[in-house]
Amino acid sequence: MNSQHSASNLRYRPDIDGLRALAVIPVALFHLDLGFSGGFVGVDIFFVISGYLITSIIIKDIAKDAFSMRQFWARRIRRILPAAVVMVTATIIGASIVLYPEQFEDFGKEVVAQTTLVSNIYFWQQDDYFAAPSEHLALLHTWSLSVEEQFYFFFPLLLFALHKRGETKTFKWVLAITILSFTWSCFSLTRYPSATFFLLPSRAWELLIGAAIALFQYRKTLSHTLNEILSWLGIALIVYSIFAYDKGTPFPGAAAILPCIGAALLIFCNHQKLTFPGKILALPPCIFVGKISYSFYLWHWPLIVFAKYASVQGLSIETRVGIGIASLILAYLSWKFVETPFRKKTSPDPGIEAASQKRAFKGFYISCAVFILLGAVIYKTDGLESRFSKQVLTYLDRDTKRRFADADAVVETGKLPLASDNPANTRVMPILLWGDSHARCALYGIEDLCDEYGINFYMAPSSGTPPLVGITCPPKVEMTAFNDAVLNFIKTNQIREVILVARWSAYPLGDESAGLRARLHNPSAPDKTPKEVFKDSLPSTIAKIRQAGAHVWILKQVPKQDLYVPKALANAIRYGRSQSVDMETLGITIEQHLKRQSFVNGIIDANTSPQVIALDPLPYLSTPSGHCRIEKNGNSLYHDEDHVSRHGSREFKPLFEPIFKQWVETYAPATK
C-alpha cells in the first residue's frame, strides 16, 4: 500500500480530543437524566473516532513495513486495560456492598463477560439498553468496548491482507463493507432491535466510516471555505441528534447516520487546517475533557447505578450533578495516575519493546484469570444472601417463577397448558387466562383458588403479547399466529370464561420512562396509529370471543410504579429510612394512575356489558392516603415496577373467585 502521505502526516490532533469531549459529555448527561435526550449517540461518535485513529496507526505501520498484530494488541492492552482493571476492581467492591443477591449474582456474569470481551453479547441476551432493569447493570457500559475490541480482532488483518492491492482497492473494499454493515443495521432494526444495538455486524459500519476517512483524507483536498461549511454541518448533525433523538428513536439503523457523518465531517475537514468549529474543539477545556474521556466513560456509569440502587425515591438533581462531578474527579485521577503511566510509546530497541509487550500480555492474562475467578465465585455463591437481614430479603421478593405458554408449541399443536401444576387439582374448568406477562403474575393468586377448590383451568400468557387478535407489536410479529391459535382453542374446546390481562397502556401509548414505544400495528390497516389500533382491536377481539360462546372478563392494568419496588422497600429498611419514610405514600397516587390509564380504561369501559365484565384491581391496591399500595404486612406487592408479586396478586384474588366458584358449583359442590 502506498501510504507515504498517511505515514508522514500522522500527528496529534487536538480537535479530535475536543470531539471526544463532544461525545462523552452528552452520554454522561443522558445517563444522569440531565437533559440531552439523545446523548447516547456519543458512543457512535466514539466509534467513528476510534476507527479513524486505529486505521491511521495501522496504515502508518504497514507503510513502514512494521505492522505486527502482537505489537498492535500490546498497544491496545496498554491503552485500555489499566483503567478498566481499576474500574472493574472498584465496581466489584461497590457491588458487593450495594447490590442485592439476585443482582449481585448476575453481576458475577457481567464481570466474566466484560473480562472475556463479550459483554455486548451478554447484554444483548439480557435486556434492552433503555429498559429500566438496565439501570441495575453496573458494567452495562462496557458493551461498546467489547464491540471495538471484537472489531479489532478482524480489521487489522483485513487491512494487512488488502494493502498489496493498493490504496484504491483497499478503500473500495472498506467502503463496500461499510455499506453492507449499514444496510444490515437498517434491515435488522425492526426485526432484531436488541441484537442490532449490541452486536458488531450492525455496528461495524460506524467504525468503518472512521477507517474510510483515514484511508481517503490524503487523497482529496477541499477549499478552506468548503471545509468551514462542512464542519458546521458536522456540528449541526451531532447537535441535532443529541437533542432531537430520545429513548423511543429506533436506533442505530438510519438514525445513527447523522452523528456518524457529523463526526466524520469534523475529522475530515480539520485534518489540514483547523476550521472555526475545529478551533472550538481544540480549546484547552475541550482537550482536557477529551483526554480524560475514556476514564470518564468508565467511571460515570457504575456511580450512577450504585447511587440509584441505594436510593428509595430516586435521585435528586443535586445528587445527579454531584455524581457527574465525582465522575470527572475520578476520571482525572484515573487518567493521571493509571492511564498516562501505562501508555508508553513503542521502543526502537527490539529487546526493550519485546519485554514491554511481554509485560502487557502478562498483565492481561493475570487480570483476566483473577476477574473470571471472582465473577464465577460471585455467581456460584448465589449473590451472598448472608449479607442481608431477613426483612430485607423478604422485601426483595426473590420468587422469580415465571411460567409462560410456549408460543411456538401453541401455534404448532393448537393446545394450551394447564395453569396449576398441582396434581391434586384434577377437575378442569372451561376457563382460560389469556394475556402477557401481567397475566402470568395474576396467576399467583388464581393458583391459590385452584388449590382451594381442587380445580384447574387453561392459561395462555405470553410475554410482551397483548391478547388482541389480528395485530402485531413490531418486532414481535409472531404474536398474530399465537393469538389466532388461542382464539381457535377457545372455539374448539368450548371455553366459557375468558379472562384478559395485560399491561394495556404500554401497547397503544408506550412508556417513556421505560423506553417503550407505542407499538400496536394492524397489518390490514397500516396507516392507523397505535391508539386507533387498540380502539379497534379490543372490541373486535371481544366480539370474536363472544361469538365462540364465552363470557369475557377484562382485568384493568395494575398501577405502574415510578420506582423498582422491592429494592426501594429493602433500601428503606437497610439504610434506616423506614422511620422517616411512610411506606403507604411511596407508591404513585391514585390520581396519577387513573390519569395514565384514562385512555385504555375508557376503551375497556365502553365495551362492557352483562357478558363483558371489567375487573379493577385498584381498590385492592390502594391506601387511605390516596396512594397505590406497594407494601403490606412486611411483603412487597410488586416484583419490579409494574408486575405484581405473589403477595400482590393475592390482594385482588377476590376479583376472580366468583368466576371459579360459579363453575365449581356447576360441575360439583366445592370441597374446601
XYZ file of C-alpha atoms in Angstrom:
672
model
C 0.000 0.000 0.000
C 1.379 3.385 -0.945
C 0.749 5.208 2.322
C 3.647 7.641 2.455
C 1.348 10.611 2.905
C -0.561 8.817 5.632
C 2.603 7.887 7.440
C 4.201 11.276 7.264
C 1.122 13.277 8.166
C 0.016 11.261 11.220
C 0.151 13.737 14.076
C -1.626 14.747 17.252
C -4.999 16.350 16.551
C -6.269 18.495 19.450
C -9.622 18.872 17.691
C -10.166 15.105 17.950
C -9.688 15.282 21.703
C -12.327 18.009 21.632
C -14.567 15.745 19.569
C -14.142 13.104 22.261
C -15.437 15.653 24.761
C -18.404 16.333 22.491
C -19.076 12.590 22.554
C -18.661 11.751 26.233
C -20.438 14.711 27.852
C -23.817 14.019 26.179
C -23.519 10.317 27.067
C -22.937 11.122 30.733
C -25.657 13.772 30.898
C -28.103 11.413 29.188
C -27.367 8.702 31.737
C -27.664 11.251 34.561
C -31.040 12.363 33.213
C -29.807 15.941 32.970
C -31.219 16.667 29.540
C -29.609 15.561 26.245
C -32.352 13.073 25.363
C -30.257 11.696 22.503
C -26.938 11.809 24.324
C -26.458 8.094 23.723
C -25.238 8.966 20.188
C -21.939 9.923 21.804
C -20.992 6.253 21.683
C -21.415 6.310 17.906
C -19.128 9.339 17.686
C -16.554 7.403 19.711
C -16.796 4.542 17.231
C -16.031 6.863 14.305
C -13.088 8.433 16.152
C -11.721 5.035 17.099
C -12.000 3.693 13.561
C -10.170 6.740 12.236
C -7.297 6.718 14.738
C -6.681 2.985 14.755
C -6.737 2.787 10.967
C -4.309 5.724 10.774
C -1.918 3.870 13.076
C -2.228 0.595 11.186
C -1.618 2.088 7.737
C 1.365 4.023 9.135
C 2.899 0.772 10.366
C 2.074 -1.013 7.123
C 3.739 1.804 5.142
C 6.926 1.300 7.190
C 6.623 -2.489 6.831
C 6.459 -2.608 10.623
C 2.945 -3.891 11.268
C 2.625 -6.644 13.866
C -0.568 -7.968 15.434
C 1.345 -8.664 18.624
C 2.580 -5.079 18.783
C -0.903 -3.813 17.871
C -2.545 -5.707 20.708
C 0.177 -4.747 23.170
C -0.708 -1.127 22.400
C -4.400 -1.830 22.855
C -3.754 -3.542 26.182
C -1.667 -0.626 27.463
C -4.332 1.810 26.285
C -7.453 0.025 27.527
C -6.571 -2.440 30.273
C -5.098 -0.472 33.218
C -8.005 1.946 33.669
C -10.516 -0.841 33.061
C -8.872 -3.065 35.680
C -9.058 -0.319 38.307
C -12.688 0.470 37.419
C -13.796 -3.181 37.460
C -11.992 -3.816 40.750
C -13.690 -0.827 42.367
C -17.024 -1.852 40.858
C -16.721 -5.359 42.295
C -16.127 -3.855 45.735
C -19.032 -1.453 45.307
C -21.340 -4.179 44.027
C -20.528 -6.404 47.000
C -21.712 -3.601 49.283
C -24.684 -2.223 47.351
C -26.248 -4.898 45.153
C -28.821 -7.353 46.476
C -28.397 -11.114 45.964
C -30.195 -11.549 42.639
C -28.453 -8.570 41.023
C -25.094 -9.414 42.629
C -25.347 -12.944 41.281
C -25.973 -11.562 37.791
C -23.144 -9.088 38.314
C -20.775 -12.059 38.541
C -21.750 -12.946 34.974
C -21.217 -9.326 33.922
C -17.655 -9.456 35.241
C -16.876 -12.618 33.288
C -18.483 -11.246 30.116
C -16.599 -7.963 30.358
C -13.301 -9.705 31.004
C -13.689 -12.005 28.019
C -14.702 -9.081 25.758
C -18.196 -10.412 25.061
C -20.226 -8.119 27.292
C -22.154 -6.815 24.279
C -23.270 -10.377 23.529
C -24.170 -10.964 27.169
C -26.243 -7.782 27.474
C -27.932 -8.474 24.145
C -29.256 -11.676 25.696
C -30.372 -9.942 28.883
C -32.323 -6.806 28.192
C -32.957 -3.688 26.169
C -30.380 -0.930 26.685
C -33.067 1.632 27.517
C -35.207 -0.595 29.761
C -35.457 0.156 33.475
C -33.741 -3.080 34.650
C -30.664 -1.963 32.684
C -30.129 0.633 35.388
C -29.105 -2.220 37.704
C -26.287 -3.466 35.452
C -23.088 -1.868 36.722
C -20.977 -2.941 33.723
C -23.552 -2.345 31.011
C -21.482 0.460 29.510
C -18.663 -1.956 28.665
C -20.711 -3.306 25.748
C -19.232 -0.616 23.497
C -15.681 -1.573 24.496
C -16.421 -5.166 23.537
C -17.723 -4.073 20.136
C -14.493 -2.161 19.498
C -12.201 -4.958 20.584
C -14.106 -7.538 18.546
C -13.743 -5.237 15.536
C -10.003 -5.024 16.091
C -9.637 -8.788 16.105
C -10.500 -8.782 12.411
C -9.977 -5.357 10.874
C -6.154 -5.089 11.147
C -5.846 -8.465 9.438
C -8.161 -7.262 6.668
C -6.097 -4.116 6.091
C -2.882 -6.099 6.108
C -4.305 -8.564 3.580
C -5.511 -5.763 1.298
C -2.506 -3.470 1.390
C -0.757 -5.145 -1.572
C -3.744 -4.348 -3.770
C -3.182 -0.637 -3.364
C -4.949 2.236 -1.657
C -7.795 2.485 -4.150
C -8.882 -1.127 -3.866
C -8.438 -1.104 -0.104
C -10.671 1.964 0.152
C -13.284 0.369 -2.108
C -13.312 -2.808 -0.009
C -13.706 -0.833 3.207
C -16.464 1.253 1.639
C -18.278 -1.877 0.421
C -18.175 -3.500 3.868
C -19.353 -0.222 5.419
C -22.393 -0.133 3.129
C -23.106 -3.815 3.791
C -22.978 -3.356 7.585
C -25.122 -0.201 7.416
C -27.689 -1.966 5.249
C -27.879 -4.824 7.718
C -28.257 -2.361 10.609
C -31.263 -0.744 8.901
C -32.803 -4.069 7.885
C -32.384 -5.830 11.229
C -33.513 -2.935 13.416
C -37.231 -3.714 13.159
C -36.724 -7.473 13.449
C -33.906 -7.828 15.967
C -33.652 -4.434 17.728
C -31.610 -5.587 20.708
C -29.132 -7.542 18.568
C -28.852 -4.585 16.199
C -27.985 -2.291 19.094
C -25.394 -4.504 20.770
C -23.716 -6.687 18.156
C -20.764 -5.981 15.876
C -22.293 -6.730 12.426
C -24.768 -3.855 12.781
C -22.231 -1.525 14.416
C -19.120 -2.155 12.315
C -20.089 0.469 9.736
C -19.664 3.211 12.330
C -16.040 2.271 12.957
C -15.545 1.731 9.230
C -16.676 5.291 8.468
C -13.726 6.449 10.544
C -11.495 3.944 8.780
C -12.659 5.187 5.387
C -11.812 8.777 6.372
C -8.300 7.675 7.368
C -7.823 5.949 4.010
C -9.333 8.766 1.957
C -8.345 12.038 3.612
C -4.925 12.465 1.994
C -6.268 11.779 -1.470
C -8.647 14.734 -1.528
C -8.165 18.380 -0.567
C -11.081 20.769 -0.193
C -11.041 24.535 -0.087
C -10.975 26.085 3.369
C -14.366 27.671 2.748
C -15.912 24.317 1.947
C -14.220 22.784 4.979
C -15.754 25.519 7.139
C -19.222 24.853 5.764
C -18.921 21.090 6.146
C -17.538 21.430 9.684
C -20.532 23.489 10.737
C -22.757 20.904 9.083
C -20.986 18.223 11.123
C -21.625 20.143 14.348
C -25.265 20.658 13.356
C -25.825 16.945 12.655
C -24.354 15.945 16.018
C -26.215 18.622 17.993
C -29.476 17.799 16.231
C -29.229 14.095 17.058
C -28.255 14.820 20.669
C -31.365 16.892 21.281
C -33.875 15.505 18.774
C -33.410 11.797 19.488
C -34.707 10.039 22.590
C -35.202 6.568 24.024
C -38.013 5.953 21.559
C -35.895 6.639 18.478
C -35.277 3.408 16.529
C -31.533 3.029 16.884
C -28.948 2.549 15.467
C -30.069 1.953 11.858
C -30.602 5.010 9.689
C -30.828 7.348 12.695
C -27.181 6.701 13.570
C -26.010 8.068 10.234
C -26.426 11.688 11.389
C -23.997 11.687 14.358
C -21.581 9.414 12.497
C -21.462 11.597 9.390
C -21.233 14.651 11.647
C -18.159 13.196 13.363
C -16.658 12.133 10.025
C -17.059 15.643 8.583
C -15.337 17.218 11.585
C -12.449 14.760 11.353
C -12.042 15.084 7.594
C -12.431 18.850 7.296
C -9.901 19.661 10.016
C -7.040 17.324 9.123
C -5.023 20.028 7.317
C -6.083 23.320 8.880
C -8.495 23.894 11.705
C -11.825 25.420 10.811
C -13.681 27.604 13.306
C -15.590 24.596 14.741
C -12.246 22.771 14.853
C -10.689 25.636 16.814
C -13.566 25.469 19.297
C -12.980 21.754 19.754
C -9.261 22.448 20.202
C -9.805 24.819 23.137
C -7.982 23.700 26.325
C -11.161 22.786 28.304
C -12.367 20.606 25.435
C -8.949 18.982 25.083
C -8.842 18.288 28.820
C -12.237 16.552 28.845
C -11.270 14.677 25.692
C -8.080 13.372 27.271
C -9.943 12.018 30.304
C -12.967 10.886 28.240
C -12.110 7.175 28.379
C -11.823 7.145 32.160
C -14.856 9.441 32.437
C -16.868 6.954 30.393
C -15.629 4.064 32.541
C -16.468 5.650 35.890
C -19.702 7.572 35.387
C -21.994 4.579 34.822
C -21.129 2.450 37.911
C -21.526 5.541 40.101
C -24.967 6.179 38.619
C -26.014 2.551 39.057
C -24.909 2.338 42.681
C -26.481 5.691 43.581
C -29.802 4.736 42.005
C -29.647 1.298 43.541
C -29.145 2.689 47.032
C -31.962 5.236 46.713
C -35.543 4.867 47.887
C -37.354 7.554 45.926
C -34.952 8.291 43.092
C -32.075 10.743 42.761
C -32.471 14.477 43.229
C -30.978 16.815 40.641
C -28.345 17.845 43.180
C -27.311 14.228 43.650
C -27.126 13.652 39.908
C -24.974 16.745 39.421
C -22.766 15.530 42.273
C -22.332 12.163 40.565
C -21.249 13.936 37.392
C -18.637 15.966 39.286
C -17.402 12.880 41.156
C -17.085 11.060 37.829
C -14.918 13.854 36.437
C -12.674 13.795 39.503
C -12.230 10.035 39.325
C -11.644 10.299 35.574
C -8.852 12.821 36.089
C -7.207 10.695 38.769
C -7.501 7.614 36.558
C -6.035 9.440 33.555
C -3.213 10.991 35.569
C -2.131 8.024 37.668
C -3.311 4.974 35.705
C -3.729 5.700 32.007
C -0.756 8.001 31.419
C 1.962 5.935 33.150
C 0.998 2.811 31.228
C 0.530 4.444 27.816
C 4.125 4.168 26.653
C 5.303 4.613 23.113
C 6.953 1.674 21.416
C 10.703 1.491 21.799
C 13.082 1.377 18.789
C 15.114 -1.164 20.733
C 13.682 -4.602 19.798
C 14.690 -6.110 23.115
C 13.032 -3.398 25.179
C 9.914 -3.462 23.006
C 9.648 -7.272 23.242
C 9.917 -7.096 27.033
C 7.291 -4.348 27.138
C 4.909 -6.410 25.028
C 5.523 -9.454 27.204
C 4.647 -7.469 30.341
C 1.475 -6.151 28.683
C 0.230 -9.609 27.762
C 1.195 -10.998 31.155
C -0.855 -8.295 32.844
C -3.752 -9.072 30.541
C -3.681 -12.805 31.291
C -3.391 -12.317 35.051
C -6.210 -9.776 35.238
C -8.428 -11.995 33.091
C -7.801 -15.002 35.311
C -8.499 -13.035 38.505
C -11.710 -11.422 37.228
C -13.060 -14.634 35.734
C -12.449 -16.392 39.053
C -14.095 -13.587 41.046
C -17.069 -13.469 38.675
C -17.543 -17.216 38.927
C -17.377 -17.121 42.733
C -19.952 -14.318 42.897
C -22.292 -16.225 40.589
C -21.863 -19.624 42.224
C -22.458 -18.305 45.753
C -25.981 -17.109 44.805
C -25.232 -13.473 45.462
C -24.165 -13.988 49.097
C -27.557 -13.690 50.772
C -25.915 -13.767 54.191
C -25.017 -10.090 53.745
C -28.623 -9.039 54.455
C -31.254 -9.292 57.165
C -34.338 -11.486 56.898
C -36.657 -8.486 56.455
C -34.557 -7.103 53.609
C -34.594 -10.463 51.854
C -38.357 -10.741 52.354
C -38.938 -7.399 50.653
C -36.767 -8.407 47.720
C -39.372 -10.943 46.534
C -36.950 -13.430 45.012
C -39.753 -15.682 43.797
C -38.861 -15.495 40.111
C -41.156 -18.258 38.883
C -42.437 -17.149 35.505
C -44.266 -19.920 33.641
C -45.439 -18.855 30.203
C -47.158 -20.708 27.420
C -44.732 -21.895 24.737
C -45.910 -19.751 21.824
C -44.353 -21.974 19.156
C -45.859 -25.119 20.683
C -49.289 -23.481 20.930
C -49.189 -22.498 17.259
C -47.908 -25.908 16.198
C -50.186 -28.142 18.294
C -53.170 -25.915 18.986
C -53.055 -26.961 22.650
C -52.767 -24.817 25.760
C -51.165 -25.767 29.083
C -52.998 -26.007 32.385
C -52.407 -23.206 34.854
C -51.781 -25.222 38.019
C -49.090 -27.872 38.263
C -50.635 -29.299 41.450
C -51.562 -32.923 40.636
C -54.407 -32.763 43.179
C -56.271 -30.245 41.005
C -57.831 -32.754 38.628
C -61.091 -31.041 37.624
C -60.506 -28.796 34.605
C -62.906 -25.872 34.280
C -63.780 -24.255 30.902
C -61.856 -21.146 31.912
C -58.907 -19.505 30.123
C -56.476 -16.817 31.305
C -55.053 -15.013 28.268
C -52.546 -12.169 28.136
C -48.960 -11.007 28.501
C -46.556 -11.169 31.470
C -49.162 -9.428 33.658
C -51.398 -12.451 33.105
C -48.577 -14.686 34.329
C -48.348 -12.582 37.508
C -52.120 -12.699 38.025
C -51.790 -16.479 38.084
C -50.184 -16.299 41.518
C -53.441 -15.503 43.258
C -55.561 -17.613 40.920
C -53.415 -20.676 41.623
C -54.441 -20.329 45.269
C -58.078 -20.581 44.142
C -57.225 -23.734 42.220
C -55.770 -25.303 45.336
C -58.728 -24.228 47.459
C -61.303 -25.713 45.103
C -59.206 -28.604 43.761
C -59.645 -27.432 40.171
C -57.582 -26.443 37.167
C -58.015 -24.278 34.088
C -56.158 -23.233 30.941
C -53.640 -20.454 30.540
C -52.143 -18.563 27.599
C -49.746 -15.934 28.950
C -47.002 -14.903 26.505
C -44.509 -12.195 27.390
C -44.990 -8.947 25.501
C -48.099 -10.273 23.760
C -51.378 -8.418 24.347
C -54.484 -10.632 23.943
C -55.659 -8.818 20.821
C -56.452 -10.675 17.614
C -55.158 -9.551 14.228
C -52.460 -7.155 15.400
C -48.698 -7.168 15.839
C -46.249 -5.348 18.075
C -43.093 -4.996 15.978
C -40.609 -6.549 16.228
C -42.671 -9.333 17.822
C -44.667 -10.104 14.686
C -45.247 -13.775 15.555
C -47.881 -12.858 18.128
C -50.588 -12.871 15.442
C -50.266 -16.614 14.948
C -50.197 -17.199 18.712
C -53.342 -15.175 19.372
C -55.123 -16.810 16.443
C -54.251 -20.222 17.917
C -55.598 -19.183 21.328
C -58.858 -17.958 19.786
C -59.209 -21.236 17.894
C -58.624 -23.139 21.160
C -61.494 -21.195 22.738
C -63.776 -22.277 19.907
C -62.774 -25.916 19.653
C -62.618 -26.594 23.418
C -65.831 -24.803 24.321
C -64.180 -22.381 26.736
C -66.898 -20.446 28.533
C -64.959 -17.861 30.569
C -62.035 -15.898 29.121
C -60.014 -13.594 31.390
C -57.941 -10.988 29.531
C -54.974 -9.494 31.401
C -52.247 -7.206 30.054
C -50.186 -4.126 30.580
C -52.781 -2.434 28.417
C -51.403 1.106 28.211
C -47.902 0.089 27.105
C -49.020 -1.068 23.661
C -51.061 1.904 22.360
C -49.288 4.604 24.408
C -45.797 3.323 25.142
C -43.905 4.149 28.310
C -41.290 6.856 28.016
C -39.749 6.125 31.419
C -39.047 2.530 30.370
C -38.046 3.344 26.802
C -41.106 1.539 25.391
C -42.592 2.837 22.175
C -46.250 2.594 21.246
C -46.065 -0.488 19.051
C -49.555 -1.702 18.178
C -49.811 -2.277 14.451
C -52.591 -3.620 12.274
C -51.168 -5.154 9.072
C -54.576 -4.764 7.447
C -54.689 -1.038 8.293
C -51.034 0.078 8.369
C -51.847 3.801 8.443
C -53.693 3.653 11.749
C -51.993 4.895 14.893
C -51.383 2.527 17.843
C -54.225 4.224 19.732
C -56.591 3.692 16.809
C -55.482 0.067 16.508
C -56.217 -0.538 20.198
C -59.581 1.185 19.921
C -60.495 -1.189 17.060
C -58.792 -4.411 18.143
C -60.149 -4.695 21.695
C -63.859 -4.695 20.692
C -63.017 -6.894 17.696
C -61.330 -9.448 19.965
C -64.218 -9.316 22.439
C -66.697 -9.918 19.611
C -64.777 -12.975 18.390
C -64.663 -14.433 21.899
C -68.383 -13.810 22.360
C -69.129 -15.468 19.015
C -67.357 -18.547 20.377
C -69.861 -18.613 23.248
C -67.641 -17.363 26.073
C -68.032 -14.576 28.590
C -65.221 -12.030 28.757
C -63.577 -10.668 31.890
C -61.033 -7.862 31.452
C -58.629 -7.091 34.278
C -57.659 -3.450 34.145
C -53.974 -2.672 34.469
C -52.373 -2.738 37.886
C -50.762 0.599 38.856
C -47.288 1.053 37.411
C -44.909 2.494 39.975
C -42.156 5.042 39.390
C -39.627 3.028 41.373
C -38.275 -0.504 41.478
C -40.467 -1.513 44.390
C -38.653 -4.451 46.078
C -35.348 -2.575 46.031
C -36.889 0.652 47.323
C -38.537 -1.167 50.231
C -35.380 -3.094 51.055
C -33.321 0.122 50.952
C -35.749 1.836 53.309
C -35.086 -0.909 55.872
C -31.406 -1.378 55.142
C -30.398 2.279 55.326
C -32.641 3.128 58.248
C -35.085 5.233 56.256
C -38.179 3.246 57.195
C -38.638 5.535 60.195
C -38.657 8.681 58.062
C -40.463 7.286 55.005
C -44.161 6.429 55.109
C -44.414 3.131 53.249
C -48.016 3.901 52.328
C -47.006 7.032 50.431
C -44.105 5.577 48.432
C -46.383 4.430 45.631
C -47.798 6.711 42.950
C -51.053 8.459 43.740
C -54.386 7.049 42.646
C -54.872 10.230 40.635
C -51.625 9.606 38.738
C -52.633 6.034 37.993
C -56.095 6.960 36.722
C -54.633 9.701 34.548
C -52.153 7.288 32.973
C -54.859 4.708 32.341
C -57.621 7.091 31.248
C -57.380 6.206 27.558
C -57.313 2.412 27.874
C -59.809 2.363 30.751
C -62.145 4.447 28.633
C -61.961 1.898 25.813
C -62.434 -1.013 28.228
C -65.409 0.596 29.959
C -67.017 1.459 26.626
C -67.067 -2.221 25.687
C -68.510 -3.686 28.870
C -71.904 -5.402 29.019
C -73.558 -8.144 31.096
C -71.370 -10.619 29.174
C -68.210 -8.477 29.219
C -67.136 -7.539 32.741
C -64.322 -5.166 33.688
C -62.367 -6.090 36.823
C -60.434 -3.330 38.580
C -57.555 -4.228 40.938
C -57.132 -0.606 42.086
C -59.432 -0.816 45.175
C -57.360 -3.751 46.430
C -54.063 -1.892 45.865
C -54.975 1.482 47.394
C -54.104 3.184 50.675
C -56.277 5.562 52.737
C -53.808 8.339 51.884
C -54.778 8.189 48.202
C -51.721 6.270 47.010
C -51.330 2.950 45.247
C -50.128 0.435 47.806
C -46.745 -1.237 47.248
C -46.258 -2.979 50.612
C -48.376 -4.889 53.083
C -47.502 -6.820 56.221
C -43.784 -6.744 55.517
C -44.109 -8.015 51.939
C -43.585 -6.260 48.634
C -46.685 -6.288 46.456
C -44.570 -5.866 43.324
C -41.834 -7.857 41.663
C -40.474 -4.775 39.874
C -42.138 -1.528 38.753
C -45.332 -2.897 37.254
C -45.509 -6.679 37.706
C -47.205 -7.697 40.930
C -45.553 -10.252 43.170
C -47.219 -13.369 44.539
C -48.317 -11.295 47.539
C -49.638 -8.541 45.299
C -51.612 -10.960 43.145
C -53.248 -12.415 46.225
C -54.572 -8.966 47.131
C -57.034 -8.923 44.239
C -57.781 -12.644 44.279
C -61.419 -11.881 45.301
C -61.962 -10.437 41.813
C -61.581 -13.883 40.256
C -63.240 -16.032 42.896
C -66.833 -15.587 41.606
C -65.752 -16.891 38.173
C -64.298 -20.070 39.610
C -66.908 -20.589 42.290
C -69.693 -20.462 39.710
C -68.176 -23.244 37.604
C -67.180 -25.363 40.566
C -70.772 -25.306 41.778
C -71.957 -26.101 38.242
C -69.841 -29.230 37.962
C -69.914 -30.416 41.590
C -70.109 -28.975 45.110
C -66.798 -27.463 46.070
C -64.933 -29.150 48.868
C -62.709 -26.870 50.804
